[in-house]
Amino acid sequence: MRFRNTMIREVSSVSRFPRLLMLVSIFMICALSCLAIRDARGQCSELTRVDSAHALPSGIEIQSGPGILRVLALRSDVLRFTMSDTGQLPTEGSWAVLESARLARTPVTPFSNPGAVGFDTGMLKVSVARSTMAITVTDASGHVLMQDASPVHFYKSDAEGDTGFMVWKKMPHDEHYFGLGGKAAPLDHRGWQFTMWNTDHPGWFRGTDPLYKDVPYFMAFRAGKAYGLLLDNTWRSTFDFGKERRNEFSFGAEGGPLRYYFFYGPTPKQVEEEYAWLTGTMPLPPKWSLGYQQSRWSYGTEAEVRSIADHLRKDRIPADVIYMDIDYQVHNRPFTVDQQKFPDFPALVQDLAKKKIHLVMITDLHIAYLPGQNYMPFITGEEGNHFLHNPNGSLFVGDVWPGPAVFPDFTQQSTRQWWGTLYKQFYSYGVGGFWNDMNEPSVFNTPSKTIPLDVVGQIKGPGFATRMATQREIHNIMGIENSRATFDGLLALKPNQRPFVLTRSSFAGGQRYAATWTGDNSSSWSQLRLSTPMLENLGLSGFYMAGDDIGGFAGSPQMDLLTKWMEVGAFNPIDRDHTEKGSNPQEPWVGGPQQEAIRRHYIDTRYRLLPYFYTEVEEASRTGIPVMRPLFLDFPDATADKHPLDDDVPNEFLFGPDLLIAPARYPDEVQNYEVTFPPEPWYDFWTGKEVAQSPAAGPGEDALQTTIVTPALDVLPVFAKGGSVIPMQALVQSTEQAPDGPLELRVYPGPNCHGSLYDDDGVSLSYERGDYLRVAYTCESSPRQITLRISAQQGSYPAWWKKIQVSIFGWHPEQVQAELDGKPIAGAKYDPEQASVEVEIPQNANGETLTLRTE
């Protein structure tokens, strides 16, 4: 163990005795810090001074005794830090980061002076102190973005012999932290501590940790500016945002590489785009996955599934998906169908398709251990050596739903390919998608409720050196590689069809393969409240297609709770009603006609908003900007001191850039509450009226406005941003049904008024070859005139509409004159009930300009 070099030559005027005290103080701080690590985890070492430095074309490499630090600039705004306490750096392979990003480089300008060494990218400056090895990252103006608080600690575990590490960074008093996937915590993680270890934890509540996903990425936000940090490490890790040390945040892992990426916005949206550049985005999903989804554990017979589908259509509740939980299988064995319960499964799939309802089937990752019993998934898996093994070479067998089961070794490429073939028959029937559950993995008969740490797999495939690995390293990637195997397998079976996979467990980058949900929640008001920050943080963590179990999985909801949850769920990316076996029915019609009518209204609204929703999903598939997102993502400067507005209004969120959803902060309480708006004009989405706002309370918050809302069971407050053009459609019962009527453009005048629309066939990959439709809208307004410009259509996909119904809000003329491309047209009028000016125009693929004037 070596302590930091404490000779500070610059302080030449300090006398010998005070200098000696300073040396002793620094020595003791380092010694006690490392001693604490050693006592808790084993032998400890540090990198505490620069012994030598070597400039690289894209960074720097520094020796510190036997240790090494390499910092590389992948782009001018993206850095990679890799450190080891030995002379050898870890290999380059990554389960999270795309190869194109890992291999990217940009030239840098090195520097060296008596105090520090480092380099400049033009946007960022990296400085490493010679005397302490402390790393500081600043922006081009010299503002400190991230800075080490103390030396990195490497420790040897006496029990396993693995090398772990801890990293501490200074934590400014006004910095806020978001991300880490779906943690059961507030949106802002400051003051919280988390463990990253994928865990099946049924009945979780606020503060339960760890949970199902390991996404070791967070965004830091301070004074309107943001950076991101991704720890590229699959071992059990921890993140602490000021809980252990009030002025520091930390992260570390029990083993594996110390490799992390730093990326600078400065805006939060730029950070999200950089994270997407590193880890990828979710491919554009099938449009039907945006529709309402009905599920429970379980619809256990063919007759029950048909009854649910018939009831949805009879009551005219729009829906696109019914889920099949484990009871469709023979003794819960994956990739089987119980023919007594489902006597003609192919016909069921076909009949549902005629009703424009897709079937999504659960396929857990465990395979029933049935040697000699003609269970083909086990036979072919054993023949291909596709299962995990105990240290002695025998198959690991653990109890799950089918009883004794074995577990695929998804770190082998050949295993992933084999797994994909298991879907061939189901996919040939026309099954829409698949649900990978229990893939933390969950195991019933072990003390840890998962696969023991010493169980062995083999890492074998492109990007990695072939080697054996235990669950200490690969546990956290079982879920992502399970969903990867499913996604790739479906794509191989139907190369021009978009796969749909829903996964419970995953890792950073898992958005490339699957949608997700928050896991086995409960039917309580507090869980409804918690769903919003969890889904926002999942979106910030790359999983923009995410949802929760509407109404709660465990237990039976009160009818008002189910109604309010369905209201909010209509504005979640995944809208799935799901509950456990033994609970009361939870479909939209339970509780009587009044409750059903309210729930149907919000599902109807979701379907009417499909043009807007699908446009935002397509943008997310290109940029990584989530659809459901916190206010600070679009309004980083909303508050006077530029702290995130969401800390003041944790109940509010954005659905795309133009709709603000504002459920009550405590949804089971009935008192009036304030809705706070970012500094833009806002309109009531339901009435079309501009919101009468009052200045927000608090010094310096003059730009913020508020309005008072009186809670009502049938009203979820939704507001449209002034300066937006929102495309909508006539109501349909399925995303596959063509709307009967014009496209509606809702125009809400305001600054920088614009909008867009994207469409395609919703199921194929033809959009990648230009078969899509994209249109942009802009508008300009004054007291006497409004002009709406519709761009020429991009792409070859035809518009489903022949006419466009334009509705302009916030404008109340007694008489209106309309011109289309400079020629007068009739029919424009003010509708007092809708508080809007209405006019219908023909669709023109070449673009058109509508001008409305009043005297």
Coordinates of C-alpha atoms in Angstrom, one line a residue, residues 339-816:
Q339 CA -53.8 -28.8 -25.2
Q340 CA -56.5 -29.6 -22.6
K341 CA -56.8 -25.9 -21.7
F342 CA -56.0 -24.7 -25.3
P343 CA -57.3 -27.4 -27.6
D344 CA -56.6 -25.4 -30.9
F345 CA -54.0 -22.8 -30.1
P346 CA -53.2 -21.9 -33.8
A347 CA -56.9 -21.1 -34.3
L348 CA -57.0 -19.0 -31.2
V349 CA -54.1 -16.9 -32.5
Q350 CA -55.7 -16.5 -35.9
D351 CA -59.1 -15.6 -34.4
L352 CA -57.6 -12.9 -32.2
A353 CA -55.8 -11.5 -35.3
K354 CA -59.1 -11.2 -37.0
K355 CA -60.2 -9.0 -34.1
K356 CA -56.9 -7.1 -34.5
I357 CA -55.6 -8.3 -31.2
H358 CA -52.1 -9.6 -30.8
L359 CA -51.1 -12.3 -28.4
V360 CA -47.9 -11.9 -26.2
M361 CA -46.7 -15.1 -24.5
I362 CA -44.5 -15.5 -21.5
T363 CA -41.4 -17.5 -22.0
D364 CA -39.3 -17.6 -18.8
L365 CA -35.6 -18.2 -19.3
H366 CA -35.4 -21.4 -17.2
I367 CA -35.9 -24.8 -19.0
A368 CA -37.5 -27.7 -17.1
Y369 CA -34.9 -30.3 -16.1
L370 CA -36.5 -33.4 -17.8
P371 CA -33.8 -35.8 -18.9
G372 CA -35.3 -38.7 -21.0
Q373 CA -38.8 -37.2 -21.2
N374 CA -38.9 -35.9 -24.8
Y375 CA -38.9 -32.3 -23.8
M376 CA -37.1 -30.8 -26.7
P377 CA -35.9 -27.5 -25.2
F378 CA -34.0 -29.5 -22.6
I379 CA -32.8 -32.2 -25.1
T380 CA -31.4 -29.7 -27.6
G381 CA -30.0 -27.4 -25.0
E382 CA -28.1 -30.3 -23.3
E383 CA -26.8 -31.6 -26.6
G384 CA -25.5 -28.1 -27.5
N385 CA -23.9 -27.5 -24.1
H386 CA -26.1 -24.5 -23.6
F387 CA -26.7 -24.6 -19.8
L388 CA -24.8 -23.2 -16.8
H389 CA -22.7 -25.6 -14.7
N390 CA -21.7 -26.1 -11.1
P391 CA -18.0 -25.7 -10.4
N392 CA -17.6 -29.5 -10.5
G393 CA -18.9 -29.6 -14.1
S394 CA -22.4 -30.9 -13.4
L395 CA -25.5 -29.0 -14.6
F396 CA -26.8 -26.4 -12.2
V397 CA -30.4 -27.3 -11.3
G398 CA -32.6 -24.9 -9.4
D399 CA -36.4 -24.9 -8.6
V400 CA -38.6 -22.4 -10.4
W401 CA -42.2 -22.6 -11.8
P402 CA -41.7 -26.0 -13.6
G403 CA -39.9 -27.5 -10.6
P404 CA -36.2 -28.5 -11.2
A405 CA -34.9 -26.4 -14.0
V406 CA -31.7 -25.6 -15.8
F407 CA -30.6 -22.2 -17.1
P408 CA -29.2 -21.2 -20.5
D409 CA -25.7 -19.7 -20.6
F410 CA -26.6 -16.6 -22.6
T411 CA -23.0 -15.3 -22.6
Q412 CA -22.3 -17.8 -25.4
Q413 CA -23.3 -16.6 -28.9
S414 CA -24.2 -20.2 -29.8
T415 CA -26.6 -20.4 -26.8
R416 CA -28.3 -17.2 -27.9
Q417 CA -28.8 -18.5 -31.4
W418 CA -30.2 -21.8 -30.1
W419 CA -32.6 -19.9 -27.8
G420 CA -33.9 -17.9 -30.7
T421 CA -34.9 -21.1 -32.6
L422 CA -37.2 -22.2 -29.8
Y423 CA -39.7 -19.5 -30.9
K424 CA -40.1 -20.9 -34.4
Q425 CA -43.4 -22.7 -33.9
F426 CA -45.1 -19.9 -31.8
Y427 CA -44.0 -17.3 -34.3
S428 CA -45.2 -19.4 -37.2
Y429 CA -48.7 -19.3 -35.7
G430 CA -48.7 -15.5 -35.7
V431 CA -48.0 -14.8 -32.1
G432 CA -47.2 -11.1 -31.8
G433 CA -44.4 -11.0 -29.2
F434 CA -42.9 -12.5 -26.1
W435 CA -42.5 -11.8 -22.5
N436 CA -39.2 -12.7 -20.8
D437 CA -40.0 -12.9 -17.1
M438 CA -38.1 -14.3 -14.1
N439 CA -34.8 -13.5 -15.8
E440 CA -32.8 -11.9 -12.9
P441 CA -32.7 -15.0 -12.7
S442 CA -35.1 -15.9 -10.0
V443 CA -34.6 -19.3 -8.3
F444 CA -36.8 -20.5 -5.5
N445 CA -34.6 -23.0 -3.5
T446 CA -31.4 -21.1 -2.9
P447 CA -30.7 -18.8 0.0
S448 CA -30.0 -15.9 -2.4
K449 CA -33.1 -16.6 -4.4
T450 CA -30.9 -16.6 -7.5
I451 CA -28.2 -18.8 -9.1
P452 CA -25.3 -19.2 -6.6
L453 CA -22.2 -17.1 -7.3
D454 CA -19.9 -19.9 -8.1
V455 CA -22.0 -21.3 -10.9
V456 CA -20.0 -21.2 -14.1
G457 CA -20.7 -20.0 -17.7
Q458 CA -18.6 -19.4 -20.7
I459 CA -18.1 -16.0 -22.4
K460 CA -17.8 -16.9 -26.0
G461 CA -18.6 -14.6 -29.0
P462 CA -17.6 -11.6 -31.0
G463 CA -16.0 -8.8 -29.0
F464 CA -14.8 -10.9 -26.1
A465 CA -11.9 -13.3 -25.4
T466 CA -13.3 -16.8 -24.7
R467 CA -13.1 -17.6 -21.0
M468 CA -15.0 -19.1 -18.1
A469 CA -16.9 -16.7 -15.8
T470 CA -18.9 -17.1 -12.6
Q471 CA -22.2 -15.5 -11.7
R472 CA -20.3 -12.9 -9.8
E473 CA -19.5 -11.4 -13.3
I474 CA -22.4 -12.5 -15.4
H475 CA -25.4 -12.5 -13.1
N476 CA -26.4 -8.9 -14.0
I477 CA -26.3 -9.6 -17.7
M478 CA -28.5 -12.7 -17.7
G479 CA -31.6 -10.6 -18.4
I480 CA -30.1 -8.4 -21.1
E481 CA -28.6 -11.4 -22.9
N482 CA -31.9 -13.4 -22.5
S483 CA -33.8 -10.5 -24.2
R484 CA -31.1 -10.1 -26.8
A485 CA -31.4 -13.8 -27.7
T486 CA -35.1 -13.5 -28.0
F487 CA -35.0 -10.3 -30.1
D488 CA -32.3 -11.6 -32.5
G489 CA -34.1 -15.0 -32.7
L490 CA -37.4 -13.4 -33.7
L491 CA -35.6 -11.2 -36.3
A492 CA -33.9 -14.2 -37.8
L493 CA -37.3 -16.0 -38.1
K494 CA -39.0 -13.0 -39.7
P495 CA -36.4 -10.6 -41.0
N496 CA -38.8 -7.9 -42.1
Q497 CA -41.0 -7.9 -39.0
R498 CA -40.3 -5.8 -35.9
P499 CA -39.8 -8.0 -32.9
F500 CA -41.6 -7.2 -29.6
V501 CA -39.9 -8.4 -26.4
L502 CA -40.9 -7.4 -22.9
T503 CA -38.2 -8.1 -20.2
R504 CA -38.3 -7.8 -16.4
S505 CA -34.5 -7.8 -15.9
S506 CA -31.8 -6.0 -18.0
F507 CA -28.6 -4.1 -18.0
A508 CA -27.4 -0.8 -19.6
G509 CA -27.9 -1.1 -23.3
G510 CA -30.8 -3.5 -22.9
Q511 CA -33.1 -1.0 -24.6
R512 CA -31.6 -2.3 -27.9
Y513 CA -33.6 -5.5 -27.5
A514 CA -36.6 -5.1 -25.3
A515 CA -39.3 -3.0 -23.6
T516 CA -39.6 -3.3 -19.8
W517 CA -41.8 -2.7 -16.8
T518 CA -41.3 -1.9 -13.2
G519 CA -42.0 -5.5 -11.9
D520 CA -44.3 -6.9 -9.3
N521 CA -45.8 -3.8 -7.7
S522 CA -48.8 -3.6 -5.4
S523 CA -52.3 -2.3 -5.5
S524 CA -51.8 0.9 -3.4
W525 CA -52.0 4.6 -3.8
S526 CA -48.4 5.0 -2.8
Q527 CA -47.3 2.6 -5.6
L528 CA -49.4 4.7 -8.2
R529 CA -47.5 7.8 -7.0
L530 CA -44.1 6.0 -7.2
S531 CA -44.8 4.8 -10.7
T532 CA -44.1 8.2 -12.3
P533 CA -40.5 8.7 -11.1
M534 CA -39.7 5.1 -11.7
L535 CA -40.8 5.3 -15.4
E536 CA -39.1 8.7 -15.8
N537 CA -35.8 7.3 -14.6
L538 CA -36.2 4.2 -16.8
G539 CA -36.8 6.6 -19.7
L540 CA -33.7 8.6 -18.9
S541 CA -31.8 5.3 -18.6
G542 CA -32.5 4.4 -22.2
F543 CA -35.8 2.3 -21.7
Y544 CA -38.2 4.7 -23.4
M545 CA -40.7 1.9 -23.9
A546 CA -41.6 1.2 -20.2
G547 CA -44.6 0.7 -18.1
D548 CA -45.9 -0.7 -14.9
D549 CA -48.6 -3.1 -13.8
I550 CA -51.6 -0.8 -14.1
G551 CA -53.8 -1.2 -10.9
G552 CA -51.0 -3.1 -9.2
F553 CA -49.8 -6.7 -9.4
A554 CA -50.1 -7.8 -5.8
G555 CA -53.5 -7.4 -4.2
S556 CA -56.8 -6.0 -5.5
P557 CA -57.2 -2.3 -6.0
Q558 CA -60.0 -0.1 -4.9
M559 CA -62.1 0.8 -7.9
D560 CA -61.2 4.5 -7.7
L561 CA -57.5 3.5 -7.5
L562 CA -57.8 1.4 -10.6
T563 CA -59.6 4.2 -12.4
K564 CA -57.0 6.9 -11.5
W565 CA -54.2 4.4 -12.4
M566 CA -55.7 3.8 -15.8
E567 CA -56.0 7.5 -16.3
V568 CA -52.2 8.0 -15.7
G569 CA -51.4 4.8 -17.5
A570 CA -52.9 6.2 -20.7
F571 CA -49.9 8.5 -20.8
N572 CA -47.3 5.9 -20.1
P573 CA -45.3 4.4 -22.9
I574 CA -46.5 0.9 -22.2
D575 CA -50.1 0.8 -21.0
R576 CA -50.6 -2.7 -19.6
D577 CA -53.2 -3.7 -16.9
H578 CA -51.8 -6.8 -15.1
T579 CA -52.5 -8.5 -11.7
E580 CA -51.6 -11.6 -9.8
K581 CA -53.4 -15.0 -9.4
G582 CA -56.0 -14.8 -6.7
S583 CA -56.7 -11.1 -6.9
N584 CA -60.1 -9.7 -8.0
P585 CA -60.8 -9.1 -11.7
Q586 CA -59.0 -5.9 -12.9
E587 CA -60.2 -5.4 -16.4
P588 CA -61.6 -1.9 -17.4
W589 CA -65.2 -2.9 -17.0
V590 CA -65.0 -4.0 -13.3
G591 CA -66.7 -1.8 -10.8
G592 CA -69.7 -0.8 -12.9
P593 CA -70.6 1.4 -15.9
Q594 CA -69.5 4.7 -14.4
Q595 CA -66.0 3.5 -13.7
E596 CA -65.8 1.8 -17.1
A597 CA -66.8 4.9 -18.9
I598 CA -64.1 7.0 -17.3
R599 CA -61.4 4.3 -18.0
R600 CA -62.6 4.0 -21.6
H601 CA -62.4 7.7 -22.1
Y602 CA -58.7 7.8 -21.3
I603 CA -57.9 4.7 -23.4
D604 CA -59.9 6.4 -26.2
T605 CA -57.7 9.5 -25.7
R606 CA -54.5 7.5 -26.0
Y607 CA -55.7 6.1 -29.4
R608 CA -56.8 9.5 -30.6
L609 CA -53.3 10.8 -29.8
L610 CA -51.6 7.9 -31.7
P611 CA -50.2 10.2 -34.5
Y612 CA -48.5 12.4 -31.8
F613 CA -47.5 9.4 -29.7
Y614 CA -46.0 7.4 -32.6
T615 CA -44.1 10.4 -33.8
E616 CA -42.5 10.8 -30.4
V617 CA -41.7 7.1 -30.3
E618 CA -40.0 7.3 -33.7
E619 CA -37.9 10.2 -32.5
A620 CA -36.9 8.3 -29.4
S621 CA -35.8 5.4 -31.6
R622 CA -33.4 7.8 -33.4
T623 CA -32.2 10.1 -30.6
G624 CA -32.8 8.3 -27.3
I625 CA -34.9 11.2 -25.9
P626 CA -37.7 9.4 -23.9
V627 CA -41.4 10.0 -24.6
M628 CA -42.4 10.1 -20.9
R629 CA -39.9 12.4 -19.2
P630 CA -39.3 14.9 -16.4
L631 CA -39.8 18.6 -16.9
F632 CA -36.2 19.5 -16.5
L633 CA -35.3 17.6 -19.7
D634 CA -37.2 20.2 -21.8
F635 CA -37.0 23.1 -19.4
P636 CA -33.5 23.0 -17.7
D637 CA -33.6 26.8 -17.0
A638 CA -37.2 26.9 -15.7
T639 CA -36.4 27.9 -12.1
A640 CA -34.5 31.0 -11.0
D641 CA -31.5 29.1 -9.6
K642 CA -31.9 26.5 -12.4
H643 CA -32.5 23.6 -10.0
P644 CA -34.8 20.9 -11.6
L645 CA -38.4 22.0 -11.5
D646 CA -39.4 18.3 -10.8
D647 CA -38.0 18.6 -7.3
D648 CA -40.8 21.0 -6.6
V649 CA -43.6 19.2 -8.5
P650 CA -42.7 15.4 -8.5
N651 CA -46.2 14.5 -9.6
E652 CA -45.9 16.3 -13.0
F653 CA -44.4 14.8 -16.1
L654 CA -44.2 15.4 -19.9
F655 CA -45.7 13.1 -22.5
G656 CA -43.6 14.1 -25.4
P657 CA -42.5 17.8 -25.6
D658 CA -46.0 19.3 -25.8
L659 CA -48.3 17.6 -23.2
L660 CA -47.9 18.2 -19.4
I661 CA -49.6 15.6 -17.2
A662 CA -50.4 16.7 -13.7
P663 CA -52.0 14.1 -11.4
A664 CA -52.5 15.0 -7.8
R665 CA -49.3 14.8 -5.8
Y666 CA -51.1 12.5 -3.3
P667 CA -53.7 10.8 -5.7
D668 CA -55.9 9.5 -2.9
E669 CA -56.4 12.9 -1.3
V670 CA -59.2 15.2 -2.4
Q671 CA -58.0 18.7 -1.5
N672 CA -57.2 21.3 -4.2
Y673 CA -53.6 21.4 -5.4
E674 CA -51.4 23.6 -7.5
V675 CA -50.1 22.8 -10.9
T676 CA -46.9 24.6 -11.7
F677 CA -46.0 25.4 -15.3
P678 CA -42.6 26.0 -17.0
P679 CA -42.4 29.5 -18.5
E680 CA -44.6 29.0 -21.6
P681 CA -48.3 29.6 -22.3
W682 CA -50.4 26.5 -21.5
Y683 CA -53.8 25.3 -22.6
D684 CA -56.2 22.9 -20.9
F685 CA -56.2 19.9 -23.2
W686 CA -59.8 19.0 -22.4
T687 CA -61.4 22.4 -22.8
G688 CA -59.0 24.1 -25.2
K689 CA -59.0 27.2 -23.0
E690 CA -55.7 29.0 -22.2
V691 CA -54.9 28.5 -18.6
A692 CA -55.3 31.5 -16.4
Q693 CA -52.1 31.4 -14.4
S694 CA -50.8 33.1 -11.3
P695 CA -47.2 33.8 -10.4
A696 CA -45.6 31.0 -8.5
A697 CA -44.8 31.6 -4.8
G698 CA -41.1 31.9 -3.9
P699 CA -38.4 34.5 -4.5
G700 CA -37.1 34.8 -8.0
E701 CA -39.7 32.4 -9.5
D702 CA -41.6 35.1 -11.5
A703 CA -41.2 33.1 -14.7
L704 CA -43.1 30.2 -13.2
Q705 CA -46.9 30.2 -13.2
T706 CA -49.5 28.1 -11.3
T707 CA -53.1 27.2 -11.4
I708 CA -55.4 25.6 -8.9
V709 CA -57.0 22.2 -9.7
T710 CA -59.9 20.7 -7.9
P711 CA -59.5 16.8 -7.9
A712 CA -62.3 14.8 -9.6
L713 CA -62.4 11.1 -10.2
D714 CA -63.0 11.5 -13.9
V715 CA -60.4 14.2 -14.6
L716 CA -56.7 13.8 -15.0
P717 CA -55.3 17.4 -15.7
V718 CA -53.5 17.5 -19.0
F719 CA -52.2 20.7 -20.6
A720 CA -50.9 21.5 -24.1
K721 CA -47.9 23.8 -24.5
G722 CA -48.3 27.0 -26.3
G723 CA -46.3 26.9 -29.4
S724 CA -47.2 23.3 -30.3
V725 CA -49.0 21.6 -33.2
I726 CA -50.4 18.2 -32.0
P727 CA -51.6 15.7 -34.6
M728 CA -54.6 13.5 -33.7
Q729 CA -56.9 11.1 -35.4
A730 CA -60.5 9.8 -35.2
L731 CA -61.1 7.0 -32.6
V732 CA -60.2 3.5 -33.6
Q733 CA -60.5 0.2 -31.8
S734 CA -57.0 -1.0 -32.8
T735 CA -53.8 0.5 -34.1
E736 CA -54.3 -1.6 -37.2
Q737 CA -57.7 0.0 -38.0
A738 CA -57.5 2.9 -40.4
P739 CA -59.1 6.1 -38.9
D740 CA -62.3 7.1 -40.5
G741 CA -62.1 10.8 -41.0
P742 CA -59.6 13.6 -41.3
L743 CA -56.3 14.1 -39.6
E744 CA -56.8 16.7 -36.8
L745 CA -54.1 19.3 -36.2
R746 CA -54.5 21.0 -32.9
V747 CA -52.6 24.3 -33.0
Y748 CA -51.8 26.0 -29.7
P749 CA -50.2 29.4 -30.6
G750 CA -47.1 30.4 -28.8
P751 CA -43.4 31.0 -29.2
N752 CA -41.5 28.9 -31.7
C753 CA -44.7 27.1 -32.7
H754 CA -44.0 23.8 -34.4
G755 CA -44.9 20.1 -34.5
S756 CA -44.4 17.1 -36.7
L757 CA -45.9 13.8 -37.7
Y758 CA -44.3 10.4 -38.6
D759 CA -46.1 7.4 -39.9
D760 CA -45.3 4.0 -41.6
D761 CA -46.9 0.6 -41.9
G762 CA -46.3 0.0 -38.2
V763 CA -45.0 -3.6 -38.4
S764 CA -42.2 -4.0 -41.0
L765 CA -38.7 -2.7 -41.4
S766 CA -39.6 -1.1 -44.7
Y767 CA -39.2 2.4 -43.1
E768 CA -35.5 1.8 -43.1
R769 CA -35.7 1.7 -46.9
G770 CA -37.6 5.0 -47.2
D771 CA -41.2 3.7 -46.9
Y772 CA -42.3 6.2 -44.3
L773 CA -44.1 9.5 -44.1
R774 CA -42.7 12.6 -42.3
V775 CA -44.3 16.1 -42.2
A776 CA -43.3 19.2 -40.3
Y777 CA -45.6 22.0 -39.1
T778 CA -44.9 25.6 -38.1
C779 CA -47.2 28.4 -37.2
E780 CA -47.0 32.1 -36.6
S781 CA -49.6 34.2 -34.8
S782 CA -50.5 37.7 -34.1
P783 CA -53.8 39.2 -32.7
R784 CA -55.2 39.4 -36.2
Q785 CA -53.6 36.6 -38.2
I786 CA -52.4 33.1 -37.8
T787 CA -50.4 31.2 -40.4
L788 CA -49.9 27.4 -40.4
R789 CA -47.3 26.0 -42.8
I790 CA -47.4 22.3 -43.6
S791 CA -44.2 20.9 -45.2
A792 CA -44.0 18.7 -48.2
Q793 CA -44.2 15.0 -47.3
Q794 CA -40.9 13.1 -46.9
G795 CA -40.8 9.4 -47.7
S796 CA -42.9 7.2 -49.9
Y797 CA -45.5 5.9 -47.4
P798 CA -49.0 7.3 -48.3
A799 CA -51.1 9.3 -45.9
W800 CA -54.2 7.6 -44.6
W801 CA -56.1 10.9 -44.5
K802 CA -57.6 12.8 -47.4
K803 CA -58.5 15.9 -45.4
I804 CA -57.0 17.8 -42.4
Q805 CA -59.2 19.4 -39.7
V806 CA -57.3 22.3 -38.3
S807 CA -58.3 23.5 -34.8
I808 CA -56.7 26.7 -33.5
F809 CA -56.9 27.5 -29.8
G810 CA -56.4 30.7 -27.9
W811 CA -57.9 32.9 -30.6
H812 CA -61.4 34.2 -30.4
P813 CA -62.4 36.2 -33.5
E814 CA -66.0 37.0 -34.3
Q815 CA -65.4 36.5 -38.1
V816 CA -62.7 34.6 -39.8

